[in-house]
């Protein structure tokens, strides 16, 4: 039996092809895939690595502009009108690369499902997940415009994740420019509520997980460019306290302060963060009406992250059984959204495949677990072959330091195009 090809040969280039300049990512060359794990040959154009890298560099300027244009369409979670406007713009851009776009109705902003035909339509689809909502309120652009400085594109949402959306559009445009199609059908689900835990988008992602060969996420990579191979679980919980209103001067003894009760409950809840595998952030507090009125209602929104499913179960069980400190107070907890922990797994043939493609393109790439959660948790927790962090390379998501590195747009476009064009190896035991 003939030996399997070197990764560069699988992309249509001879094994001795000189490597392009390496991307700013970290990998040990000694750990790069050997012939035994190399990807399957493809009928792509001869010399595809050089072609992809060269065309990607040419396209990088257009993708950078596209990212900036998308970021200028403000799209905070829950703003249906602005999210729908951006969904329409995205659908038009992807349709120009050959996609069929379908809007999925949601009261808080429509989701998008896009399909690209593959060379082999009978193969299971490759699923890509993304989102078009951001954490930034409308008006942020007024004092923080999208602009490029010192090789960094900065602005609200440029990294998380307008950059990833623009990169995939660029990858499909690159293949179309070469007269190529993806090797297998590609489906993309873009949800409008990821930044609040995908309370509605989750059902859509889970529906399209069925039958998927692998799942890719367009969240930003680690700051050094590494991909994300596991994610912590996350849950948003609303803690609501009901007390009894009264005049704060004349009838204070008749009142039950919901705010005082909430403060005591939050002190108790902070102890949960000392349990192994659990982190807690009190993200929002609201309550009361006036300084001269005993507060009748107060609430807090908690953000919890979990290293394991057991930590998640234990913590949520504790929150579900909180008891009030004050007679007459009522304490309730409501889970607003939840994602399971995606544990890291040994082996990871999907990561090996991507690393081999990166090596053929002259990039050095690796993966590592991530602290944040996302919709890829839904796939990874089920044991599906999953990788995230294939979006832009940069830093500062959810902060005013948010930025992407312009010099890494070209390498990411080339990598995504290769992932689409080259056949997947066997990723699971049959």
CSV table of N, CA, C and O in Angstrom, one decimal, residues 104 111-113 127 189-191 200-209:
chain,number,residue,atom,x,y,z
A,104,UNK,N,-34.3,32.7,10.6
A,104,UNK,CA,-35.1,32.0,11.6
A,104,UNK,C,-35.6,33.0,12.5
A,104,UNK,O,-34.9,33.7,13.3
A,111,UNK,N,-32.2,34.8,13.8
A,111,UNK,CA,-31.0,34.0,13.6
A,111,UNK,C,-30.9,33.8,12.1
A,111,UNK,O,-31.8,34.0,11.3
A,112,UNK,N,-29.7,33.2,11.7
A,112,UNK,CA,-29.5,32.9,10.3
A,112,UNK,C,-29.0,31.5,10.2
A,112,UNK,O,-28.2,31.0,11.0
A,113,UNK,N,-29.5,30.8,9.1
A,113,UNK,CA,-28.9,29.5,8.8
A,113,UNK,C,-28.5,29.6,7.3
A,113,UNK,O,-29.3,29.9,6.4
A,127,UNK,N,-20.5,21.8,10.2
A,127,UNK,CA,-21.2,22.8,10.9
A,127,UNK,C,-20.3,23.9,11.4
A,127,UNK,O,-19.4,23.6,12.1
A,189,UNK,N,-24.7,28.3,11.3
A,189,UNK,CA,-25.8,28.9,12.2
A,189,UNK,C,-25.2,30.1,12.9
A,189,UNK,O,-24.2,30.0,13.6
A,190,UNK,N,-25.9,31.2,12.6
A,190,UNK,CA,-25.5,32.5,13.3
A,190,UNK,C,-26.6,32.9,14.2
A,190,UNK,O,-27.7,33.2,13.7
A,191,UNK,N,-26.4,32.9,15.5
A,191,UNK,CA,-27.5,33.2,16.4
A,191,UNK,C,-27.4,34.7,16.9
A,191,UNK,O,-26.3,35.3,16.8
A,200,UNK,N,-32.5,31.3,23.2
A,200,UNK,CA,-33.4,30.8,22.0
A,200,UNK,C,-32.5,30.2,21.0
A,200,UNK,O,-32.9,29.2,20.4
A,201,UNK,N,-31.3,30.7,20.7
A,201,UNK,CA,-30.4,30.2,19.7
A,201,UNK,C,-30.0,28.8,20.0
A,201,UNK,O,-29.6,28.0,19.0
A,202,UNK,N,-29.9,28.4,21.2
A,202,UNK,CA,-29.5,27.0,21.6
A,202,UNK,C,-30.2,25.9,20.8
A,202,UNK,O,-29.6,25.0,20.3
A,203,UNK,N,-31.5,26.1,20.8
A,203,UNK,CA,-32.3,25.0,20.1
A,203,UNK,C,-32.0,24.9,18.7
A,203,UNK,O,-32.0,23.8,18.1
A,204,UNK,N,-31.6,26.0,18.0
A,204,UNK,CA,-31.3,26.0,16.6
A,204,UNK,C,-29.9,25.4,16.4
A,204,UNK,O,-29.8,24.5,15.5
A,205,UNK,N,-29.0,25.7,17.2
A,205,UNK,CA,-27.7,25.0,17.1
A,205,UNK,C,-27.8,23.6,17.4
A,205,UNK,O,-27.2,22.7,16.6
A,206,UNK,N,-28.5,23.2,18.4
A,206,UNK,CA,-28.7,21.7,18.7
A,206,UNK,C,-29.4,21.0,17.6
A,206,UNK,O,-29.0,19.8,17.3
A,207,UNK,N,-30.3,21.6,16.9
A,207,UNK,CA,-31.0,21.0,15.8
A,207,UNK,C,-30.0,20.6,14.7
A,207,UNK,O,-30.1,19.6,14.1
A,208,UNK,N,-29.1,21.5,14.4
A,208,UNK,CA,-28.2,21.3,13.3
A,208,UNK,C,-26.9,20.6,13.7
A,208,UNK,O,-26.1,20.3,12.8
A,209,UNK,N,-26.8,20.2,14.9
A,209,UNK,CA,-25.7,19.3,15.3
A,209,UNK,C,-25.9,17.9,14.8
A,209,UNK,O,-25.0,17.2,14.6
